[in-house]
Coordinates of C-alpha atoms in Angstrom, one line a residue:
M963 CA -10.3 -24.4 -3.8
T964 CA -12.9 -27.0 -3.2
T965 CA -16.5 -26.7 -2.2
D966 CA -18.8 -29.2 -0.5
H967 CA -21.8 -29.1 1.7
Q968 CA -22.0 -30.5 5.2
D969 CA -25.8 -30.0 5.2
T970 CA -28.3 -28.1 3.1
D971 CA -27.9 -25.0 5.1
T972 CA -24.1 -24.3 5.3
A973 CA -21.8 -24.1 2.4
I974 CA -18.2 -25.1 3.1
L975 CA -15.2 -23.8 1.2
D976 CA -11.6 -25.0 1.4
T977 CA -8.8 -22.7 0.2
D978 CA -5.2 -21.8 0.9
V979 CA -5.7 -18.2 2.0
L980 CA -8.9 -16.3 3.1
V981 CA -8.6 -12.6 2.5
V982 CA -11.2 -10.5 4.4
G983 CA -11.8 -7.2 2.7
A984 CA -11.8 -6.3 -1.0
G985 CA -10.4 -2.8 -0.9
P986 CA -7.2 -2.0 -2.7
A987 CA -5.0 -3.9 -0.2
G988 CA -7.1 -7.0 -0.2
L989 CA -7.4 -7.1 -4.0
M990 CA -3.7 -6.5 -4.5
L991 CA -3.0 -9.3 -2.1
A992 CA -5.3 -11.6 -4.0
T993 CA -3.6 -10.9 -7.3
E994 CA -0.2 -11.6 -5.8
L995 CA -1.3 -14.8 -4.1
R996 CA -2.7 -16.1 -7.3
L997 CA 0.4 -15.1 -9.3
G998 CA 2.4 -17.1 -6.7
G999 CA 0.2 -20.1 -7.2
A1000 CA -1.9 -20.0 -4.0
E1001 CA -5.7 -20.6 -3.9
V1002 CA -7.5 -17.6 -2.5
V1003 CA -11.0 -16.6 -1.4
V1004 CA -11.8 -13.0 -0.8
V1005 CA -14.9 -12.0 1.2
D1006 CA -16.3 -8.4 1.5
Q1007 CA -19.5 -7.0 2.9
R1008 CA -19.9 -4.5 0.1
P1009 CA -21.8 -5.3 -3.2
G1010 CA -18.9 -3.9 -5.3
P1011 CA -16.0 -1.5 -5.5
T1012 CA -16.4 1.7 -3.5
T1013 CA -18.5 4.4 -5.2
E1014 CA -17.4 7.0 -2.7
S1015 CA -14.8 9.6 -3.5
R1016 CA -12.2 8.5 -1.1
A1017 CA -8.5 8.2 -1.8
S1018 CA -7.5 9.7 -5.1
T1019 CA -3.7 9.7 -5.1
L1020 CA -1.3 7.0 -6.3
H1021 CA 2.3 7.8 -5.4
A1022 CA 5.3 6.9 -7.5
R1023 CA 6.1 3.6 -5.9
T1024 CA 2.6 2.4 -6.2
M1025 CA 2.6 3.3 -9.9
E1026 CA 5.9 1.4 -10.3
I1027 CA 4.2 -1.6 -8.6
L1028 CA 1.3 -1.5 -11.0
D1029 CA 3.7 -1.2 -13.9
S1030 CA 5.7 -4.2 -12.7
R1031 CA 2.5 -6.3 -13.0
G1032 CA 1.5 -4.9 -16.4
L1033 CA -1.5 -3.0 -15.0
L1034 CA -0.9 0.6 -16.1
D1035 CA -2.1 0.3 -19.7
E1036 CA -5.7 0.1 -18.4
L1037 CA -5.4 3.3 -16.5
G1038 CA -4.4 5.3 -19.5
T1039 CA -2.6 8.5 -18.6
P1040 CA -4.2 9.9 -15.4
P1041 CA -3.4 13.5 -14.4
C1042 CA 0.0 13.8 -12.7
E1043 CA 0.9 16.6 -10.2
P1044 CA 4.7 16.9 -9.5
R1045 CA 4.1 18.9 -6.4
G1046 CA 2.6 17.6 -3.2
H1047 CA 3.0 18.9 0.3
F1048 CA 4.3 18.1 3.8
G1049 CA 1.9 19.3 6.4
G1050 CA 0.5 21.9 3.9
V1051 CA 4.0 23.2 3.0
P1052 CA 4.5 22.8 -0.8
L1053 CA 6.9 20.0 -1.7
D1054 CA 8.4 18.9 -5.0
L1055 CA 7.8 15.1 -5.1
T1056 CA 9.9 14.4 -8.3
L1057 CA 12.5 11.8 -7.7
P1058 CA 14.2 9.3 -10.1
S1059 CA 11.4 7.0 -11.1
S1060 CA 9.4 5.9 -14.1
H1061 CA 6.4 7.6 -12.6
P1062 CA 7.5 10.6 -10.5
G1063 CA 5.0 12.8 -8.8
Q1064 CA 1.5 12.0 -7.6
W1065 CA -1.1 10.5 -10.0
K1066 CA -4.8 11.3 -9.6
V1067 CA -6.8 8.0 -9.8
A1068 CA -10.1 7.7 -8.0
Q1069 CA -10.2 4.8 -5.5
T1070 CA -13.1 3.3 -7.3
R1071 CA -11.0 3.0 -10.5
T1072 CA -8.1 1.5 -8.6
E1073 CA -10.4 -1.1 -7.1
E1074 CA -12.0 -1.9 -10.4
L1075 CA -8.6 -2.5 -12.0
L1076 CA -7.4 -4.8 -9.2
Q1077 CA -10.6 -6.7 -9.0
R1078 CA -10.5 -7.4 -12.7
R1079 CA -6.9 -8.7 -12.5
A1080 CA -7.7 -10.8 -9.4
A1081 CA -10.6 -12.4 -11.2
E1082 CA -8.5 -13.0 -14.4
L1083 CA -6.0 -14.9 -12.2
G1084 CA -8.7 -17.0 -10.6
A1085 CA -9.3 -15.5 -7.2
D1086 CA -12.7 -16.4 -5.8
L1087 CA -14.3 -13.0 -4.8
R1088 CA -17.5 -13.2 -2.7
R1089 CA -19.3 -10.0 -2.2
R1090 CA -22.1 -9.3 0.4
H1091 CA -20.3 -11.7 2.8
Q1092 CA -19.9 -10.6 6.4
L1093 CA -17.4 -12.3 8.7
L1094 CA -18.9 -13.5 11.9
S1095 CA -16.3 -15.6 13.7
L1096 CA -12.9 -17.3 13.2
T1097 CA -10.6 -19.7 15.0
A1098 CA -6.9 -20.2 14.1
E1099 CA -4.9 -23.1 15.4
D1100 CA -3.5 -25.7 13.0
G1101 CA -5.5 -23.9 10.3
V1102 CA -8.2 -21.3 10.1
E1103 CA -11.9 -21.8 10.2
A1104 CA -14.1 -18.8 9.6
E1105 CA -17.9 -18.4 9.6
A1106 CA -19.5 -15.8 7.3
I1107 CA -23.0 -14.9 6.3
G1108 CA -23.7 -14.4 2.6
P1109 CA -26.7 -13.5 0.5
Y1110 CA -27.7 -17.2 0.3
G1111 CA -27.0 -18.1 3.9
P1112 CA -24.1 -19.1 6.1
V1113 CA -20.7 -20.1 4.8
R1114 CA -17.9 -21.9 6.5
I1115 CA -14.4 -21.3 5.1
R1116 CA -11.4 -23.5 5.9
A1117 CA -8.1 -22.0 5.0
R1118 CA -4.4 -22.4 6.0
Y1119 CA -4.0 -18.6 6.5
L1120 CA -6.3 -15.6 6.9
V1121 CA -5.3 -12.0 6.1
G1122 CA -7.4 -9.1 7.5
C1123 CA -7.6 -6.3 5.0
D1124 CA -10.9 -5.1 6.3
G1125 CA -10.1 -1.5 7.1
E1126 CA -9.6 0.7 10.1
D1127 CA -12.6 -0.8 12.0
S1128 CA -11.4 -4.3 11.2
T1129 CA -13.6 -7.2 12.3
V1130 CA -10.6 -9.6 12.0
R1131 CA -8.6 -7.4 14.4
R1132 CA -11.5 -7.4 16.9
L1133 CA -12.0 -11.2 16.7
V1134 CA -8.3 -11.9 17.2
R1135 CA -8.1 -9.3 20.0
A1136 CA -4.9 -8.0 18.4
P1137 CA -3.3 -5.1 20.5
F1138 CA -3.7 -1.9 18.5
P1139 CA -1.8 0.7 20.5
G1140 CA -1.8 4.4 19.7
R1141 CA -4.1 7.4 20.2
D1142 CA -7.6 8.2 19.3
A1143 CA -8.6 11.3 17.3
A1144 CA -8.4 14.6 19.0
R1145 CA -9.0 16.8 15.9
E1146 CA -10.7 16.2 12.6
L1147 CA -11.2 17.5 9.1
L1148 CA -14.7 17.7 7.7
R1149 CA -14.9 16.9 4.0
A1150 CA -17.6 17.1 1.4
D1151 CA -18.0 16.8 -2.4
V1152 CA -20.5 19.4 -3.5
S1153 CA -22.0 20.4 -6.8
G1154 CA -23.6 23.7 -7.7
V1155 CA -21.2 25.9 -5.7
E1156 CA -18.5 28.4 -6.9
V1157 CA -15.6 28.9 -4.5
A1158 CA -12.0 29.8 -5.2
D1159 CA -9.5 26.9 -5.1
R1160 CA -7.6 26.9 -1.9
R1161 CA -4.5 24.8 -1.2
F1162 CA -4.1 24.4 2.5
Q1163 CA -5.1 27.9 3.2
R1164 CA -4.6 28.8 6.9
L1165 CA -6.9 31.6 7.9
E1166 CA -7.5 33.2 11.3
H1167 CA -10.0 30.7 12.5
G1168 CA -9.0 27.5 10.7
L1169 CA -7.7 25.6 7.7
A1170 CA -9.6 25.5 4.4
I1171 CA -9.0 23.5 1.3
A1172 CA -11.1 23.6 -1.9
A1173 CA -10.6 22.2 -5.4
T1174 CA -13.1 21.8 -8.3
R1175 CA -12.9 19.1 -10.9
E1176 CA -15.6 18.3 -13.5
G1177 CA -18.2 20.5 -11.8
V1178 CA -17.7 18.9 -8.4
T1179 CA -16.0 20.9 -5.6
R1180 CA -14.3 19.1 -2.8
V1181 CA -14.1 21.2 0.4
M1182 CA -12.2 20.3 3.6
V1183 CA -12.2 22.4 6.7
H1184 CA -10.9 22.4 10.2
E1185 CA -11.7 25.0 12.9
F1186 CA -8.7 25.6 15.1
G1187 CA -9.3 24.3 18.6
R1188 CA -12.4 22.3 17.7
P1189 CA -12.1 18.7 18.9
A1190 CA -13.1 15.6 17.0
A1191 CA -16.8 14.8 17.5
E1192 CA -18.0 11.5 19.0
R1193 CA -19.9 10.2 15.9
G1194 CA -20.4 6.6 16.8
G1195 CA -19.7 5.6 13.2
A1196 CA -22.1 8.1 11.7
E1197 CA -21.0 10.7 9.2
P1198 CA -21.6 14.4 9.7
D1199 CA -24.5 16.1 7.9
F1200 CA -23.9 18.8 5.3
A1201 CA -25.2 21.5 7.6
E1202 CA -22.3 20.9 10.0
V1203 CA -19.8 21.3 7.1
T1204 CA -21.5 24.5 5.8
D1205 CA -21.5 26.0 9.4
V1206 CA -17.8 25.3 10.0
W1207 CA -16.9 26.4 6.5
K1208 CA -18.7 29.7 7.0
R1209 CA -17.0 30.3 10.4
V1210 CA -13.6 29.7 8.9
T1211 CA -13.9 31.3 5.4
G1212 CA -16.9 33.6 5.7
E1213 CA -18.4 31.9 2.6
D1214 CA -21.9 30.3 2.4
I1215 CA -21.9 27.0 0.5
S1216 CA -25.3 25.8 1.8
Q1217 CA -26.9 26.3 -1.6
G1218 CA -24.8 23.5 -3.0
T1219 CA -25.9 19.8 -3.4
P1220 CA -23.8 17.4 -1.2
L1221 CA -22.7 14.3 -3.1
W1222 CA -20.7 12.8 -0.2
V1223 CA -19.9 14.0 3.3
N1224 CA -17.5 12.5 5.8
A1225 CA -15.1 13.4 8.6
F1226 CA -11.7 12.0 9.3
G1227 CA -9.7 12.5 12.5
D1228 CA -6.1 12.4 13.5
A1229 CA -6.3 8.9 15.2
N1230 CA -2.8 7.3 15.0
R1231 CA -2.6 3.6 15.8
Q1232 CA -0.6 0.6 14.6
L1233 CA -0.8 -3.1 15.4
A1234 CA 1.9 -4.3 17.8
H1235 CA 2.3 -7.3 15.5
Y1236 CA 1.2 -7.7 11.8
R1237 CA 1.3 -11.5 12.2
H1238 CA -0.7 -13.5 14.8
G1239 CA 0.2 -17.1 13.9
R1240 CA -2.0 -18.0 10.9
V1241 CA -3.7 -14.6 10.9
L1242 CA -2.0 -11.6 9.3
F1243 CA -3.0 -8.0 8.7
A1244 CA -2.4 -5.5 5.9
G1245 CA -3.6 -2.0 5.0
D1246 CA -5.8 0.0 7.3
A1247 CA -6.5 -3.0 9.4
A1248 CA -2.9 -2.9 10.5
H1249 CA -2.6 0.9 10.9
R1250 CA -4.9 3.8 11.3
Q1251 CA -3.8 7.3 10.4
M1252 CA -5.1 10.6 9.0
P1253 CA -4.9 10.5 5.2
S1254 CA -2.4 13.4 5.0
G1255 CA -0.4 13.4 1.8
G1256 CA -2.5 10.6 0.3
Q1257 CA -0.4 7.9 1.9
A1258 CA -2.9 5.5 3.4
L1259 CA -4.0 3.7 0.3
N1260 CA -0.5 3.5 -1.0
L1261 CA 0.8 2.1 2.3
G1262 CA -1.8 -0.6 2.2
V1263 CA -1.1 -1.6 -1.4
Q1264 CA 2.6 -1.8 -0.6
D1265 CA 1.8 -4.0 2.5
A1266 CA 0.0 -6.4 0.2
F1267 CA 2.7 -6.4 -2.4
N1268 CA 5.3 -7.3 0.2
L1269 CA 3.1 -10.1 1.8
G1270 CA 1.6 -11.7 -1.3
W1271 CA 4.7 -13.5 -2.8
K1272 CA 5.9 -14.5 0.7
L1273 CA 2.6 -16.1 1.7
A1274 CA 2.3 -17.8 -1.6
A1275 CA 5.7 -19.4 -1.2
V1276 CA 4.9 -20.6 2.3
V1277 CA 1.6 -22.1 1.0
R1278 CA 3.4 -23.8 -1.9
G1279 CA 5.9 -25.3 0.6
S1280 CA 8.9 -23.8 -1.0
A1281 CA 9.6 -21.5 2.0
G1282 CA 9.3 -21.9 5.7
E1283 CA 7.0 -19.9 7.9
D1284 CA 9.9 -17.7 9.1
L1285 CA 9.6 -15.9 5.7
L1286 CA 6.3 -14.5 7.0
D1287 CA 8.1 -12.9 10.0
T1288 CA 10.0 -10.7 7.5
Y1289 CA 6.7 -9.3 6.4
H1290 CA 6.1 -7.9 9.9
S1291 CA 9.7 -6.7 10.4
E1292 CA 9.8 -4.9 7.1
R1293 CA 6.3 -3.4 6.8
H1294 CA 5.8 -2.6 10.5
T1295 CA 9.0 -0.5 10.3
V1296 CA 7.7 1.3 7.2
G1297 CA 4.3 1.8 8.8
R1298 CA 5.8 3.2 12.0
Q1299 CA 7.8 5.7 9.9
V1300 CA 4.8 6.8 7.9
L1301 CA 2.6 7.2 11.0
A1302 CA 5.3 9.4 12.5
N1303 CA 5.5 11.6 9.5
I1304 CA 1.7 11.9 9.4
R1305 CA 1.7 12.9 13.1
A1306 CA 4.1 15.7 12.3
Q1307 CA 2.0 16.8 9.3
V1308 CA -1.1 16.9 11.4
E1309 CA 0.5 19.3 13.9
L1310 CA 1.6 21.5 11.0
L1311 CA -1.8 21.4 9.4
L1312 CA -4.3 21.6 12.3
G1313 CA -2.2 23.4 14.9
G1314 CA -3.2 27.0 15.6
P1315 CA -0.9 30.1 15.4
E1316 CA 1.6 28.4 17.7
V1317 CA 2.9 26.2 14.8
E1318 CA 3.7 29.1 12.5
P1319 CA 7.4 29.2 13.5
A1320 CA 7.8 25.5 12.7
R1321 CA 6.0 26.0 9.4
A1322 CA 8.3 28.9 8.5
L1323 CA 11.4 26.8 9.3
L1324 CA 10.2 23.8 7.3
T1325 CA 9.5 26.1 4.3
E1326 CA 13.2 27.2 4.4
L1327 CA 14.4 23.6 4.9
V1328 CA 12.6 22.1 1.9
A1329 CA 14.5 24.5 -0.3
L1330 CA 17.6 22.3 0.5
D1331 CA 17.6 19.4 -1.9
G1332 CA 18.7 16.8 0.7
V1333 CA 15.7 17.7 2.9
R1334 CA 13.3 17.7 -0.1
Q1335 CA 14.6 14.3 -1.3
H1336 CA 14.2 12.8 2.2
L1337 CA 10.6 14.0 2.7
A1338 CA 9.7 13.2 -0.9
G1339 CA 11.1 9.7 -0.5
M1340 CA 9.0 9.1 2.6
I1341 CA 5.8 10.2 1.0
S1342 CA 6.2 8.6 -2.3
G1343 CA 7.5 5.2 -1.0
L1344 CA 10.7 5.6 -3.1
G1345 CA 12.9 6.0 -0.1
I1346 CA 12.2 2.5 1.4
R1347 CA 15.2 0.4 2.2
Y1348 CA 14.5 -3.0 3.7
D1349 CA 16.9 -4.9 6.0
V1350 CA 17.5 -7.9 3.7
E1351 CA 20.6 -9.3 5.2
G1352 CA 19.6 -9.9 8.8
P1353 CA 21.7 -7.2 10.6
E1354 CA 20.8 -3.7 9.8
I1355 CA 22.2 -2.5 6.5
H1356 CA 25.3 -0.4 7.0
S1357 CA 26.7 2.5 5.0
A1358 CA 29.4 0.3 3.3
A1359 CA 26.8 -2.0 1.8
H1360 CA 26.0 -2.0 -1.9
P1361 CA 23.9 1.1 -2.6
L1362 CA 21.1 -0.9 -4.1
L1363 CA 20.9 -3.5 -1.4
G1364 CA 17.4 -3.5 0.2
R1365 CA 16.2 -0.9 -2.3
R1366 CA 13.8 -1.3 -5.2
L1367 CA 15.3 -2.3 -8.6
P1368 CA 15.6 0.9 -10.6
D1369 CA 13.5 1.2 -13.8
A1370 CA 16.2 1.0 -16.5
W1371 CA 16.8 -0.1 -20.0
L1372 CA 18.8 -3.3 -20.7
E1373 CA 20.6 -4.4 -23.9
P1374 CA 20.1 -8.2 -24.3
A1375 CA 23.5 -9.9 -24.6
E1376 CA 22.3 -12.2 -27.4
G1377 CA 20.8 -9.4 -29.5
G1378 CA 17.2 -8.3 -29.9
A1379 CA 15.2 -5.4 -28.7
R1380 CA 16.0 -3.4 -25.6
R1381 CA 13.8 -4.1 -22.6
R1382 CA 13.1 -2.5 -19.2
T1383 CA 13.9 -4.0 -15.9
T1384 CA 10.2 -3.6 -15.0
E1385 CA 9.2 -6.0 -17.7
L1386 CA 11.3 -8.7 -16.2
L1387 CA 9.2 -8.6 -13.0
R1388 CA 5.8 -9.2 -14.7
T1389 CA 5.8 -13.0 -14.0
G1390 CA 6.0 -12.4 -10.2
R1391 CA 9.1 -14.6 -9.9
G1392 CA 12.4 -13.7 -8.5
L1393 CA 15.2 -12.5 -10.8
L1394 CA 18.9 -13.0 -10.9
L1395 CA 20.1 -10.2 -13.2
S1396 CA 23.7 -10.4 -14.4
L1397 CA 24.8 -7.1 -15.7
D1398 CA 28.1 -8.1 -17.4
G1399 CA 26.3 -9.7 -20.4
D1400 CA 28.4 -12.9 -20.4
G1401 CA 26.0 -15.1 -18.5
A1402 CA 28.2 -15.3 -15.4
P1403 CA 28.5 -19.2 -15.4
A1404 CA 29.4 -19.4 -11.7
L1405 CA 26.4 -17.4 -10.7
R1406 CA 24.1 -19.3 -13.0
A1407 CA 25.4 -22.6 -11.6
T1408 CA 24.9 -21.3 -8.0
A1409 CA 21.3 -20.3 -8.7
A1410 CA 20.3 -23.4 -10.8
P1411 CA 18.6 -25.3 -8.0
W1412 CA 16.2 -22.3 -7.6
S1413 CA 15.4 -22.0 -11.3
D1414 CA 11.8 -22.9 -10.7
R1415 CA 11.5 -19.7 -8.6
V1416 CA 14.2 -17.4 -9.9
A1417 CA 14.7 -16.4 -13.5
F1418 CA 18.3 -15.8 -14.7
V1419 CA 18.9 -13.0 -17.1
A1420 CA 22.3 -11.8 -18.5
D1421 CA 22.0 -8.3 -20.1
R1422 CA 24.0 -5.2 -20.3
P1423 CA 22.7 -2.0 -18.8
A1424 CA 22.1 0.8 -21.2
A1425 CA 24.7 3.5 -21.1
G1426 CA 24.0 6.4 -18.7
G1427 CA 21.4 4.4 -16.7
P1428 CA 21.2 3.8 -12.9
L1429 CA 22.5 0.2 -13.0
P1430 CA 26.2 -0.7 -12.3
T1431 CA 28.0 -2.6 -15.1
G1432 CA 29.6 -5.8 -14.1
Q1433 CA 27.4 -6.5 -11.0
T1434 CA 24.8 -9.1 -10.4
L1435 CA 21.6 -8.4 -8.5
L1436 CA 19.2 -10.9 -6.9
V1437 CA 15.8 -9.3 -7.0
R1438 CA 12.7 -10.5 -5.0
P1439 CA 9.3 -10.8 -6.6
D1440 CA 8.3 -7.4 -5.1
G1441 CA 11.2 -5.7 -6.9
Y1442 CA 13.6 -5.2 -4.0
V1443 CA 17.3 -6.2 -4.3
A1444 CA 18.1 -9.0 -1.8
W1445 CA 21.8 -9.5 -2.8
A1446 CA 24.4 -7.8 -4.9
G1447 CA 27.9 -8.8 -5.9
S1448 CA 30.3 -9.6 -8.7
G1449 CA 30.8 -13.3 -7.8
P1450 CA 28.8 -16.1 -6.2
A1451 CA 29.9 -15.5 -2.6
G1452 CA 26.9 -15.1 -0.4
L1453 CA 24.4 -15.8 -3.2
G1454 CA 23.4 -19.2 -2.0
R1455 CA 22.6 -17.9 1.4
A1456 CA 20.5 -15.1 0.0
L1457 CA 18.6 -17.5 -2.3
T1458 CA 17.8 -19.8 0.7
R1459 CA 16.8 -16.9 2.9
W1460 CA 14.3 -15.4 0.3
F1461 CA 13.4 -18.4 -1.9
G1462 CA 13.5 -21.3 0.5
T1463 CA 15.0 -24.8 0.1
A1464 CA 16.7 -25.5 -3.2
A1465 CA 14.8 -27.9 -5.4
A1466 CA 17.7 -30.3 -5.5
D1467 CA 17.5 -30.7 -1.7
D1468 CA 13.7 -31.4 -1.6

């Protein structure tokens, strides 16, 4: 990044990528861009990480992502709950993973962690900067106002990670189809009250949820049949929460002290396209949904993890712009599936007595392990399978193709200590993992022109683990298997598709 001054009033910044928004998605994207060698400027209106008690759940796939970048040590050992829910129906979320279940980490902690890593890697984070305008043709020019005056930022690409009311989306006029909120949940964090914990308790007049941690009680309430209010961006006052809580539960919590109050509705929208030329979107700027099951933050972080290495490769010149189209095709599909499951959950949660038969049936179905695994895979992110070959993956394909590389122990062929597959992803490079232990000379030779982007490792999988002996896997920087085989057939094509032109051909 370079800085100069056109005049004494306007600062000018030049960078590869401008990220608007320093929430979890924007900060994760900044770390991945820097890991991939791209210069990045991040602007955000807020003075620092959120201090509000917003998202507090990291699902298994997000925990695996943080582990693959060496970020979990700083989190310590947060509380883990193996059981979640689907529309308020209890659901065991444990699936094969290094971090099964849902992990309780406050959003402010997640943002602090990612902000620290982004800064360590050299991202330029500018707080108290409000985006005013942008144009995107051969490149991107954006105008922002900061604490010391106007700033002009020139970048090759811009990514909007600025939340459900995205300024970038408005400026680009990106179509955002879907539906507005018809119902809402009121939420408050309250001190000085004593109420029994309630886990999605459906009462005669509505839904009530309550949980107390460290002296603070979070209450959430919906009154059946009550429509979402027109709030104009303002939050409800505590009196509204206490009134609805009393009508639904019969309890008076008005003597408590509100620490934070908000409302969230069941709006359900998704961008028609995640890419608009040189402007892309990730996180809540790309999709708006009720935070049912704690999926919203995780969905945004995983958007950024998919996009970061691809955009960095395009900026470096090692891959063509068509690689960015795979970001839309992969993550728009995942987003559509998540928004659909959230719509179903909303009906089960906020519907009146008419949904009780459906809830009773779902309660029976989740006792079947196939149903449980399917729902748990959707919510946790562990069930994702990307189309990595072009045509849709068929049932005869390798079972790992398009799926994340399992966390497994490896025995180095040349001796030494065992290591985990997760450790091999820490550099943010691609990985060609030969699991026969002999180095697979033909495979190594095929991959050699991409050695600046893809590391070659020949190890043996530990006995009893999830990896197949005698196979070789090409793994993308985001941990998903892009090719699998026992010989070099098709490997060169996969390397070109995901890692660009071979160095020898430059």
